[in-house]
XYZ file of C-alpha atoms in Angstrom:
689
model
C 0.000 0.000 0.000
C 1.737 3.184 -1.160
C -1.110 5.724 -0.914
C -2.327 6.378 2.622
C -5.372 8.491 3.384
C -5.765 10.667 6.454
C -7.910 10.832 8.513
C -9.096 7.217 8.567
C -9.489 4.607 11.279
C -6.100 3.226 10.287
C -4.403 6.614 10.036
C -6.203 9.222 12.153
C -3.221 11.604 12.004
C -0.643 12.503 9.389
C 2.123 11.276 11.687
C 0.443 7.871 11.882
C 0.688 7.574 8.104
C 4.181 9.048 8.070
C 5.436 6.426 10.535
C 4.806 3.546 8.105
C 5.627 5.283 4.818
C 8.434 4.249 2.509
C 10.329 6.190 -0.196
C 8.098 7.672 -2.942
C 4.866 6.912 -1.079
C 1.940 9.345 -0.982
C -0.075 10.584 1.997
C -3.365 12.188 0.964
C -4.856 14.344 3.698
C -8.510 15.307 3.671
C -10.176 18.454 4.932
C -9.751 19.307 8.587
C -7.483 20.811 11.226
C -4.446 18.751 12.231
C -2.737 19.848 15.406
C 0.620 18.217 14.741
C 4.112 18.952 13.492
C 5.757 16.789 10.833
C 9.378 15.741 10.372
C 10.053 14.034 7.049
C 13.061 11.724 6.779
C 11.893 9.793 3.680
C 13.060 10.398 0.101
C 10.383 11.171 -2.456
C 7.430 11.306 -0.060
C 4.341 13.253 -1.139
C 1.979 14.872 1.353
C -1.014 16.226 -0.554
C -3.896 18.022 1.091
C -7.402 18.863 -0.083
C -6.491 22.497 -0.760
C -5.315 25.715 0.859
C -7.537 26.557 3.794
C -9.077 23.075 3.741
C -6.274 20.866 5.031
C -4.752 22.864 7.901
C -1.661 21.890 9.891
C -1.964 24.091 12.980
C 0.649 24.741 15.656
C -1.484 26.962 17.889
C -1.587 24.522 20.815
C 1.790 22.878 20.253
C 5.013 23.673 22.050
C 7.188 22.802 19.039
C 9.030 25.226 16.794
C 8.570 24.230 13.153
C 5.461 23.026 11.364
C 6.966 20.786 8.659
C 10.665 19.898 8.658
C 12.087 18.252 5.534
C 15.369 16.366 5.994
C 15.396 14.334 2.763
C 15.237 14.919 -0.973
C 12.485 14.873 -3.585
C 9.753 15.508 -1.021
C 6.552 17.190 -2.266
C 4.269 19.213 0.025
C 1.119 20.274 -1.817
C -2.372 21.743 -1.391
C -2.510 22.541 2.309
C -2.087 25.278 4.927
C 0.593 25.501 7.628
C -0.162 28.058 10.333
C 0.466 29.341 13.851
C 3.867 27.777 14.553
C 6.313 29.479 16.908
C 9.202 28.810 14.557
C 9.146 28.256 10.807
C 6.072 27.052 8.969
C 8.072 24.873 6.556
C 11.766 24.285 7.300
C 13.645 22.720 4.369
C 16.915 21.130 5.429
C 17.851 19.208 2.297
C 17.942 19.553 -1.470
C 15.606 19.065 -4.435
C 12.243 19.368 -2.729
C 8.953 20.865 -3.939
C 6.618 23.139 -1.966
C 3.582 23.603 -4.221
C 0.250 25.351 -3.681
C 0.822 25.711 0.055
C -0.475 28.516 2.275
C 1.929 29.443 5.092
C 0.434 31.980 7.523
C 0.943 33.420 11.015
C 4.212 31.634 11.796
C 7.429 33.195 13.078
C 8.957 32.639 9.600
C 7.004 31.413 6.599
C 9.334 29.116 4.631
C 13.008 28.681 5.455
C 15.197 27.106 2.766
C 17.964 26.367 5.203
C 20.130 23.792 3.493
C 20.294 22.026 0.168
C 20.210 23.483 -3.323
C 17.604 23.304 -6.097
C 14.531 23.527 -3.899
C 11.376 24.791 -5.633
C 8.676 26.937 -3.990
C 5.835 27.306 -6.490
C 2.356 28.869 -6.356
C 2.434 29.386 -2.595
C 0.789 32.060 -0.408
C 3.080 33.205 2.418
C 1.143 35.756 4.435
C 1.099 37.399 7.849
C 4.200 35.777 9.305
C 6.010 37.521 12.170
C 9.357 37.529 10.341
C 10.268 37.001 6.704
C 7.932 35.325 4.262
C 10.666 33.225 2.638
C 14.323 32.999 3.657
C 16.771 31.420 1.204
C 20.050 30.365 2.778
C 21.362 28.333 -0.176
C 21.968 28.953 -3.852
C 20.187 27.619 -6.916
C 16.751 27.975 -5.339
C 13.622 28.659 -7.392
C 10.809 30.812 -5.978
C 8.058 31.099 -8.569
C 4.474 32.395 -8.774
C 4.222 33.044 -5.023
C 2.323 35.724 -3.094
C 4.045 37.259 -0.062
C 1.675 39.591 1.768
C 1.690 41.331 5.153
C 4.779 39.630 6.550
C 6.333 41.624 9.385
C 9.803 41.621 7.870
C 10.746 41.034 4.205
C 8.643 39.258 1.643
C 11.676 37.327 0.368
C 15.138 37.433 1.976
C 18.076 35.909 0.103
C 20.922 35.808 2.627
C 24.369 37.324 2.164
C 26.262 34.151 1.192
C 23.709 32.998 -1.379
C 23.741 33.364 -5.174
C 21.928 32.105 -8.277
C 18.414 32.227 -6.905
C 15.545 32.651 -9.358
C 12.561 34.736 -8.230
C 9.931 34.643 -10.971
C 6.378 35.988 -11.195
C 5.962 36.646 -7.469
C 3.995 39.387 -5.702
C 5.288 40.994 -2.490
C 2.735 43.339 -0.993
C 2.458 45.312 2.249
C 5.405 43.611 3.939
C 6.853 45.638 6.826
C 10.350 45.811 5.346
C 11.391 45.099 1.765
C 9.383 43.261 -0.807
C 12.515 41.439 -2.027
C 15.932 41.712 -0.313
C 18.922 40.193 -2.135
C 21.858 39.501 0.107
C 24.691 38.560 -2.206
C 24.331 38.486 -5.952
C 23.974 36.743 -9.271
C 20.264 36.403 -8.601
C 17.659 36.464 -11.352
C 14.631 38.639 -10.570
C 12.089 38.376 -13.391
C 8.452 39.472 -13.750
C 7.753 40.179 -10.079
C 5.632 42.883 -8.439
C 6.407 44.771 -5.214
C 3.556 46.948 -3.916
C 3.187 49.108 -0.801
C 6.033 47.543 1.175
C 7.353 49.387 4.250
C 10.859 49.874 2.836
C 12.097 49.181 -0.682
C 10.241 47.233 -3.310
C 13.455 45.512 -4.477
C 16.693 45.901 -2.529
C 20.270 44.734 -2.867
C 22.391 44.539 0.256
C 25.683 46.414 0.397
C 27.768 43.386 -0.662
C 25.581 42.102 -3.485
C 26.562 42.212 -7.155
C 25.481 41.082 -10.622
C 21.783 40.846 -9.873
C 19.545 41.093 -12.912
C 16.077 42.681 -12.776
C 13.847 42.211 -15.829
C 10.095 42.899 -16.332
C 9.419 43.781 -12.672
C 7.022 46.351 -11.174
C 7.692 48.346 -8.018
C 4.805 50.563 -6.947
C 3.956 52.724 -3.919
C 6.700 51.431 -1.640
C 7.658 53.622 1.340
C 11.291 53.920 0.325
C 12.831 53.207 -3.090
C 11.335 51.235 -5.917
C 14.729 49.637 -6.633
C 17.756 50.018 -4.341
C 20.620 48.348 -6.195
C 24.307 47.818 -5.596
C 27.089 47.099 -8.136
C 27.224 45.422 -11.549
C 23.438 45.309 -11.793
C 21.224 45.198 -14.883
C 17.707 46.681 -14.888
C 15.786 46.099 -18.084
C 12.090 46.788 -18.831
C 11.044 47.447 -15.225
C 8.342 49.807 -13.935
C 8.960 51.908 -10.824
C 6.337 54.476 -9.888
C 4.719 56.286 -6.975
C 7.418 55.287 -4.482
C 8.109 57.585 -1.506
C 11.825 57.945 -2.294
C 13.561 57.219 -5.598
C 12.345 55.108 -8.465
C 15.803 53.566 -8.974
C 18.736 54.280 -6.645
C 22.046 52.718 -7.734
C 24.456 52.873 -4.784
C 27.532 51.633 -6.621
C 28.702 51.570 -10.198
C 28.780 49.433 -13.322
C 25.013 49.494 -13.770
C 22.918 49.105 -16.902
C 19.567 50.868 -16.601
C 17.793 50.320 -19.901
C 14.197 50.693 -21.087
C 12.605 51.213 -17.681
C 9.466 53.256 -16.961
C 10.075 55.462 -13.902
C 7.402 57.961 -12.922
C 5.731 59.901 -10.114
C 8.268 59.034 -7.419
C 8.622 61.500 -4.534
C 12.365 61.970 -5.027
C 14.523 61.217 -8.080
C 13.445 58.991 -10.896
C 16.892 57.433 -11.450
C 19.913 58.245 -9.271
C 23.382 56.745 -9.692
C 25.917 57.227 -6.916
C 29.121 55.783 -8.341
C 31.052 55.312 -11.566
C 30.515 53.563 -14.910
C 26.809 53.544 -15.678
C 24.678 53.255 -18.778
C 21.231 54.919 -18.677
C 19.600 54.350 -22.068
C 16.076 54.532 -23.505
C 14.201 54.976 -20.247
C 10.892 56.821 -19.797
C 11.342 59.079 -16.751
C 8.414 61.361 -16.043
C 6.877 63.521 -13.303
C 9.222 62.635 -10.458
C 9.287 65.363 -7.764
C 13.041 65.761 -7.828
C 15.509 65.067 -10.657
C 14.480 62.732 -13.419
C 18.062 61.472 -13.764
C 20.449 62.401 -10.941
C 24.094 61.690 -11.746
C 26.438 61.470 -8.764
C 28.976 59.123 -10.351
C 31.667 59.639 -12.973
C 31.645 58.005 -16.404
C 27.881 57.801 -16.866
C 26.271 57.660 -20.317
C 22.719 59.072 -20.599
C 21.211 58.455 -24.049
C 17.871 58.356 -25.838
C 15.784 58.782 -22.713
C 12.421 60.533 -22.510
C 12.794 62.687 -19.365
C 9.897 65.120 -18.828
C 8.178 66.912 -15.977
C 10.905 66.356 -13.371
C 12.701 68.954 -11.230
C 15.021 69.199 -13.117
C 14.936 66.531 -15.814
C 18.703 65.939 -15.534
C 20.904 66.839 -12.557
C 24.674 66.442 -12.917
C 26.526 67.089 -9.667
C 29.354 69.633 -9.893
C 32.310 67.329 -9.243
C 31.242 64.605 -11.662
C 33.446 63.987 -14.688
C 33.310 62.195 -18.043
C 29.545 61.871 -18.409
C 28.007 61.892 -21.874
C 24.565 62.795 -23.184
C 22.870 62.035 -26.489
C 19.366 62.266 -27.961
C 17.580 62.816 -24.664
C 14.062 64.242 -24.915
C 14.051 66.641 -21.964
C 13.548 70.314 -21.125
C 15.459 71.239 -17.961
C 18.877 70.438 -16.584
C 21.429 71.488 -13.985
C 23.788 72.704 -15.304
C 21.898 74.078 -18.273
C 22.414 72.671 -21.736
C 22.513 68.934 -20.986
C 19.246 68.312 -22.829
C 20.739 69.878 -25.937
C 24.102 68.109 -25.611
C 24.650 65.437 -28.254
C 27.797 63.359 -27.907
C 27.117 61.685 -31.251
C 29.055 60.748 -34.349
C 26.946 60.128 -37.459
C 28.137 57.659 -40.089
C 26.714 57.932 -43.596
C 26.812 55.367 -46.371
C 30.321 55.256 -47.803
C 31.956 56.370 -44.536
C 33.722 54.129 -42.008
C 32.171 52.887 -38.767
C 35.636 51.960 -37.494
C 36.883 55.486 -38.010
C 33.930 56.729 -35.951
C 34.814 54.250 -33.182
C 38.433 55.407 -33.231
C 37.362 59.030 -32.945
C 34.704 58.531 -30.276
C 35.259 59.260 -26.618
C 34.002 56.880 -23.941
C 30.221 56.982 -23.682
C 29.640 58.404 -27.166
C 26.828 57.278 -29.441
C 27.526 56.357 -33.074
C 24.493 56.505 -35.373
C 24.938 54.531 -38.589
C 22.733 55.301 -41.565
C 21.288 52.775 -44.002
C 23.771 51.145 -46.315
C 26.227 48.291 -46.784
C 29.557 48.738 -45.002
C 32.386 46.431 -46.162
C 34.538 46.517 -43.043
C 35.302 44.958 -39.691
C 34.553 46.895 -36.521
C 36.617 46.560 -33.352
C 35.716 48.259 -30.070
C 39.115 48.133 -28.351
C 39.843 47.711 -24.681
C 40.424 51.454 -24.203
C 36.916 52.396 -25.481
C 34.002 51.842 -23.088
C 30.286 52.611 -22.927
C 30.037 53.159 -26.678
C 26.633 52.780 -28.268
C 26.483 51.873 -31.966
C 22.981 52.240 -33.402
C 22.057 51.173 -36.906
C 18.963 52.094 -38.874
C 17.492 48.602 -38.621
C 18.198 44.985 -39.404
C 18.711 44.497 -43.134
C 19.060 48.287 -43.486
C 22.419 48.897 -41.840
C 24.573 45.971 -42.995
C 28.164 45.091 -42.145
C 29.142 42.781 -44.977
C 32.265 40.617 -44.740
C 32.389 39.130 -48.208
C 36.080 38.261 -48.834
C 37.057 39.519 -45.367
C 38.788 37.071 -42.994
C 38.097 37.413 -39.281
C 35.145 38.544 -37.173
C 32.611 41.156 -38.168
C 32.337 43.046 -34.870
C 34.739 42.469 -31.966
C 33.955 43.947 -28.550
C 37.001 44.022 -26.251
C 35.697 46.351 -23.532
C 32.682 46.514 -21.234
C 29.365 48.369 -21.061
C 28.993 48.828 -24.806
C 25.708 48.580 -26.732
C 24.992 47.417 -30.277
C 21.543 47.955 -31.782
C 19.592 47.611 -35.002
C 21.952 46.252 -37.631
C 22.947 43.153 -39.598
C 26.364 41.465 -39.641
C 26.852 38.980 -42.481
C 29.259 36.940 -44.606
C 32.365 37.223 -42.407
C 35.186 34.672 -42.526
C 34.970 33.744 -38.839
C 32.237 34.967 -36.426
C 29.639 37.613 -36.994
C 30.012 39.161 -33.520
C 32.804 38.268 -31.076
C 32.352 39.478 -27.475
C 35.591 39.322 -25.491
C 34.600 41.341 -22.418
C 31.692 41.345 -19.962
C 28.671 43.623 -19.391
C 27.775 44.354 -23.000
C 24.257 44.738 -24.428
C 23.053 43.705 -27.879
C 19.558 44.417 -29.132
C 18.044 43.623 -32.518
C 21.359 42.473 -34.007
C 21.096 40.002 -36.873
C 24.141 37.814 -37.571
C 23.854 35.593 -40.637
C 25.818 33.589 -43.189
C 29.097 33.832 -41.280
C 31.628 31.003 -41.665
C 31.657 30.090 -37.966
C 29.357 31.359 -35.194
C 26.770 34.076 -35.422
C 27.678 35.275 -31.914
C 30.827 34.109 -30.089
C 30.702 35.082 -26.395
C 33.859 34.395 -24.391
C 33.005 36.493 -21.307
C 29.965 36.707 -19.048
C 27.054 38.976 -18.106
C 26.211 40.130 -21.604
C 22.589 40.752 -22.480
C 20.968 39.761 -25.777
C 17.493 41.040 -26.601
C 15.690 40.219 -29.863
C 18.886 39.180 -31.650
C 18.925 36.733 -34.563
C 21.509 34.178 -35.674
C 20.624 32.716 -39.060
C 22.353 30.275 -41.411
C 25.795 30.515 -39.841
C 28.431 27.856 -40.602
C 28.617 26.648 -37.011
C 26.488 27.783 -34.085
C 23.983 30.574 -33.818
C 25.031 31.646 -30.299
C 28.177 30.138 -28.717
C 28.634 31.343 -25.149
C 30.437 30.953 -21.863
C 28.931 31.614 -18.406
C 26.091 33.783 -17.114
C 24.715 35.495 -20.174
C 21.092 36.473 -20.755
C 19.103 35.688 -23.898
C 15.632 37.217 -24.268
C 13.417 36.844 -27.350
C 16.330 35.780 -29.574
C 16.166 33.482 -32.598
C 18.706 30.912 -33.777
C 17.526 29.379 -37.032
C 19.074 27.226 -39.761
C 22.595 27.177 -38.322
C 24.919 24.333 -39.340
C 25.590 23.041 -35.808
C 23.600 24.190 -32.736
C 21.162 27.031 -32.336
C 22.434 27.934 -28.851
C 25.444 26.241 -27.222
C 26.595 27.589 -23.861
C 28.578 26.468 -20.829
C 27.213 27.358 -17.362
C 24.565 29.524 -15.690
C 22.914 31.128 -18.707
C 19.340 32.413 -18.720
C 16.948 31.834 -21.635
C 13.583 33.629 -21.768
C 11.209 33.431 -24.763
C 13.793 32.373 -27.379
C 13.404 30.260 -30.521
C 15.753 27.665 -32.032
C 14.472 26.254 -35.305
C 15.806 24.112 -38.157
C 19.357 23.847 -36.837
C 21.481 20.906 -38.012
C 22.107 19.608 -34.470
C 20.455 20.708 -31.202
C 18.246 23.710 -30.736
C 19.643 24.417 -27.260
C 22.773 22.650 -25.924
C 24.162 23.496 -22.509
C 26.043 22.307 -19.440
C 24.810 23.091 -15.933
C 22.760 25.561 -13.890
C 20.750 27.042 -16.749
C 17.279 28.525 -16.470
C 15.144 27.968 -19.538
C 11.648 29.520 -19.495
C 9.096 29.634 -22.331
C 11.470 28.891 -25.195
C 10.689 27.008 -28.414
C 12.851 24.338 -30.068
C 11.262 23.337 -33.357
C 12.325 21.027 -36.187
C 15.981 20.770 -35.187
C 17.841 17.739 -36.567
C 19.015 16.459 -33.190
C 17.457 17.289 -29.798
C 15.289 20.272 -29.093
C 17.044 20.767 -25.744
C 20.194 18.867 -24.703
C 21.750 19.118 -21.255
C 25.311 17.812 -20.977
C 25.583 18.418 -17.236
C 23.640 19.164 -14.024
C 21.067 21.376 -12.325
C 19.009 22.838 -15.153
C 15.463 24.198 -14.990
C 13.089 23.779 -17.952
C 9.789 25.561 -17.361
C 6.966 25.972 -19.897
C 9.084 25.350 -23.002
C 8.003 23.761 -26.284
C 10.035 21.117 -28.111
C 8.218 20.062 -31.276
C 9.207 18.118 -34.359
C 12.871 17.589 -33.517
C 14.743 14.649 -35.096
C 15.820 13.135 -31.761
C 14.338 13.957 -28.347
C 12.330 16.971 -27.334
C 14.321 17.278 -24.087
C 17.398 15.098 -23.486
C 18.478 15.563 -19.860
C 21.715 13.767 -19.084
C 23.473 13.905 -15.717
C 21.648 14.932 -12.544
C 19.146 17.083 -10.636
C 17.062 18.755 -13.316
C 13.584 20.236 -12.970
C 11.425 19.664 -16.062
C 8.036 21.278 -15.406
C 5.145 22.216 -17.662
C 6.849 21.679 -21.017
C 5.250 20.529 -24.277
C 7.311 17.850 -26.066
C 5.356 16.690 -29.100
C 5.943 15.110 -32.508
C 9.649 14.453 -31.957
C 11.295 11.624 -33.870
C 12.554 9.874 -30.722
C 11.356 10.492 -27.157
C 9.453 13.454 -25.823
C 11.697 13.536 -22.724
C 14.722 11.290 -22.091
C 16.386 11.172 -18.660
C 19.798 9.688 -17.872
C 20.827 10.685 -14.378
C 19.861 11.155 -10.745
C 17.566 13.424 -8.801
C 15.285 14.600 -11.607
C 11.800 16.052 -11.158
C 9.563 15.672 -14.217
C 6.229 17.339 -13.476
C 3.143 18.388 -15.474
C 4.640 18.008 -18.941
C 2.727 17.164 -22.114
C 4.304 14.493 -24.335
C 2.240 13.570 -27.388
C 2.718 11.875 -30.762
C 6.446 11.189 -30.393
C 7.928 8.405 -32.581
C 9.427 6.553 -29.598
C 8.429 7.021 -25.952
C 6.731 9.874 -24.194
C 9.168 9.808 -21.249
C 12.136 7.419 -21.135
C 14.073 6.909 -17.883
C 17.544 5.368 -18.248
C 20.079 4.110 -15.752
C 23.204 6.228 -15.383
C 26.322 5.632 -13.284
C 24.064 4.687 -10.359
C 20.994 2.481 -10.532
C 19.418 4.482 -7.658
C 18.083 7.192 -9.949
C 16.113 9.143 -7.295
C 13.661 10.570 -9.821
C 9.986 11.501 -9.711
C 7.671 11.599 -12.742
C 4.354 13.112 -11.617
C 1.205 14.636 -13.141
C 2.278 14.401 -16.789
C -0.093 14.060 -19.759
C 1.289 11.467 -22.176
C -0.719 10.539 -25.264
C -0.438 8.687 -28.547
C 3.281 8.057 -28.557
C 4.321 5.210 -30.877
C 6.032 3.249 -28.108
C 5.605 3.461 -24.340
C 4.090 6.456 -22.618
C 6.527 6.136 -19.692
C 9.290 3.530 -19.792
C 11.709 2.552 -17.035
C 14.314 1.298 -19.451
C 16.832 -0.735 -17.452
C 16.278 -3.735 -15.214
C 18.417 -2.494 -12.326
C 16.801 0.940 -11.933
C 15.623 1.659 -8.386
C 14.438 4.543 -6.184
C 11.848 6.356 -8.288
C 8.223 7.405 -8.289
C 5.813 7.332 -11.270
C 2.665 8.941 -9.897
C -0.592 10.613 -10.880
C 0.103 10.690 -14.612
C -2.564 10.569 -17.329
C -1.633 8.235 -20.203
C -3.650 7.303 -23.273
C -3.003 5.608 -26.606
C 0.615 4.607 -25.994
C 2.114 1.136 -26.569
C 1.931 0.429 -23.657
C 1.025 3.389 -21.475
C 3.532 2.362 -18.757
C 6.408 -0.102 -19.162
C 8.495 -0.909 -16.083
C 11.523 -3.027 -16.952
C 12.990 -2.761 -13.454
C 13.432 -6.094 -11.683
C 13.691 -4.382 -8.301
C 10.879 -5.049 -5.856
C 10.987 -2.116 -3.436
C 12.126 1.500 -3.049
C 9.939 2.691 -5.889
C 6.299 3.513 -6.479
C 4.047 3.396 -9.543
C 0.765 4.749 -8.270
C -2.393 6.719 -9.064
C -1.735 6.655 -12.817
C -4.764 6.849 -15.099
C -4.034 4.640 -18.086
C -5.238 1.599 -20.034
C -2.222 -0.679 -20.604
C 0.987 -1.562 -18.796
C 3.899 -3.999 -18.733
C 3.679 -5.745 -16.356
C -0.090 -5.655 -16.062
C -1.813 -3.989 -13.152
C 0.023 -0.646 -13.072
C -2.971 1.415 -14.229
C -5.779 2.832 -12.106
C -8.885 4.083 -13.944
C -8.773 5.469 -17.459
C -7.472 8.742 -18.838
C -9.461 11.006 -21.139
C -7.634 12.821 -23.917
C -6.486 16.318 -22.974
C -6.244 17.381 -26.642
C -3.453 19.838 -25.977
C -1.677 19.409 -29.277
C -3.123 20.984 -32.395
């Protein structure tokens, strides 16, 4: 018996069921109040309630500290409420666990991710706790689609020794301190909202660095909308109606690009140290300066800055700032709105000559035309912005030219709106960090479209088409948003470690659409009709969330090595498997795998037969071979649970000869090898059109 129901005569309490549970078992808890604390020391256990506010684990009358303590891996806590504990509502003390659709209220701390990496907190409500809503004490944690309201400290606190946390699509509202407080750095803050918090909406601590904020909103907070430290990127954020500044950058090397900053009670954007890029922002109706520059070497270009007091304020002692194409009316000192540190390049002139003649922070506008030359931004030129007239309008053509088209050897430069084609090596070669490329097309080059040998560069709406090797070939910690890699002769995207992919497309490449090593975050990308895998992982710790892999010649997702999260993806019409796993510690949840030529999901043995993998809540239909197959006879330690399978051959095939330490349970399907693995029938979900 691997599914235990509470409360029953046999198991009146959750702890009664917990005492006899084995790895990968399920405890289903009905409606009611349960005055008990839980300590989980079992791998792969699921505790699933009847819903938030229906199944309630209550510590009001208990003398214990924590509500639920998790000491093992691959545990799932789902659909329940944890409340009124004197310590932490849910205390996670190990790696690779899932907290899903849980309400955590009126505890000392809501959720504490104390130890272990790669824990996932998803679709949770963390409200009214005495301290922080969520504390993350370890790296590589994923906090997604959560609401953090009325906590008496911070909504989310990432501690000072922690990096590489993803916070995605969360709302922090009316918390006493900060909505989101980032303690160290290299955290990824995407599509969140901070409203009416008692301090800052989003805040870096004084020792944090390299945080990236994209698509966030910070509204009506009692201090700053964004309080950021050093080497930070802010792109496409909204900050308005905050009591202090919209964006306050305490230290330098910041990129503040395409943000909407309005109606704040102090400055719209203020930078307090050196080396900043402030480009293409909308800064309006802030009570003090629209852009306040208190740091040397700041470039302010193509911003709309209106209705502020003044629109631009440059402090007296500040040196080496540049201004270009700003739409504003007032400045201190006067004349900054009219200042244009620009070099214009017409057809028939040389872009490289303009680069050589430009000072740091200058803008180079390039007219329509074909330019037969290489461009090199050398190490002694920084913060340059080269702007073409549009893809396929401004063209760098390398016909009969050996070498790279554009080489960037310094930091904080921007390239926009042009095409690079037909060069003898790479289209664009980036040799230094903190550069920004937007709407750059690189095509028909002999090697890679984009070669990236340093980190923290930002690619938005770039295209790599029909290059002789890879579309994008990168090292560590770069950001790709809405890019396309199509019809390249090797991979669409091939990168090493810790890259972020949001809303990209890889199509019709000769090998893999996306190929990467470890610690990547891949959200809402498409891999279509590639001649190998849609997505290939060569190493560990990757997150795939809501991607599509369709019509690829091998697998939709091929996840080798260990500890991946594969959640909510569509893997259909691939020539081999929808998803293939070869490794340990994987979580494969809520994916759709339909009409693949081999199996829907194939689980292989790796270097260890104890694969420690869960495959839960997937929809798997009409694959030519098995819906889910446990491929090897020695595989052990896994859970196949609550999946819906229909029209596969068979729906479930378990080739493992092991007799314990795994569970195949609650699956709706019609056929299995061996027989007897199905419970009830599954109706078609008809997701694929």
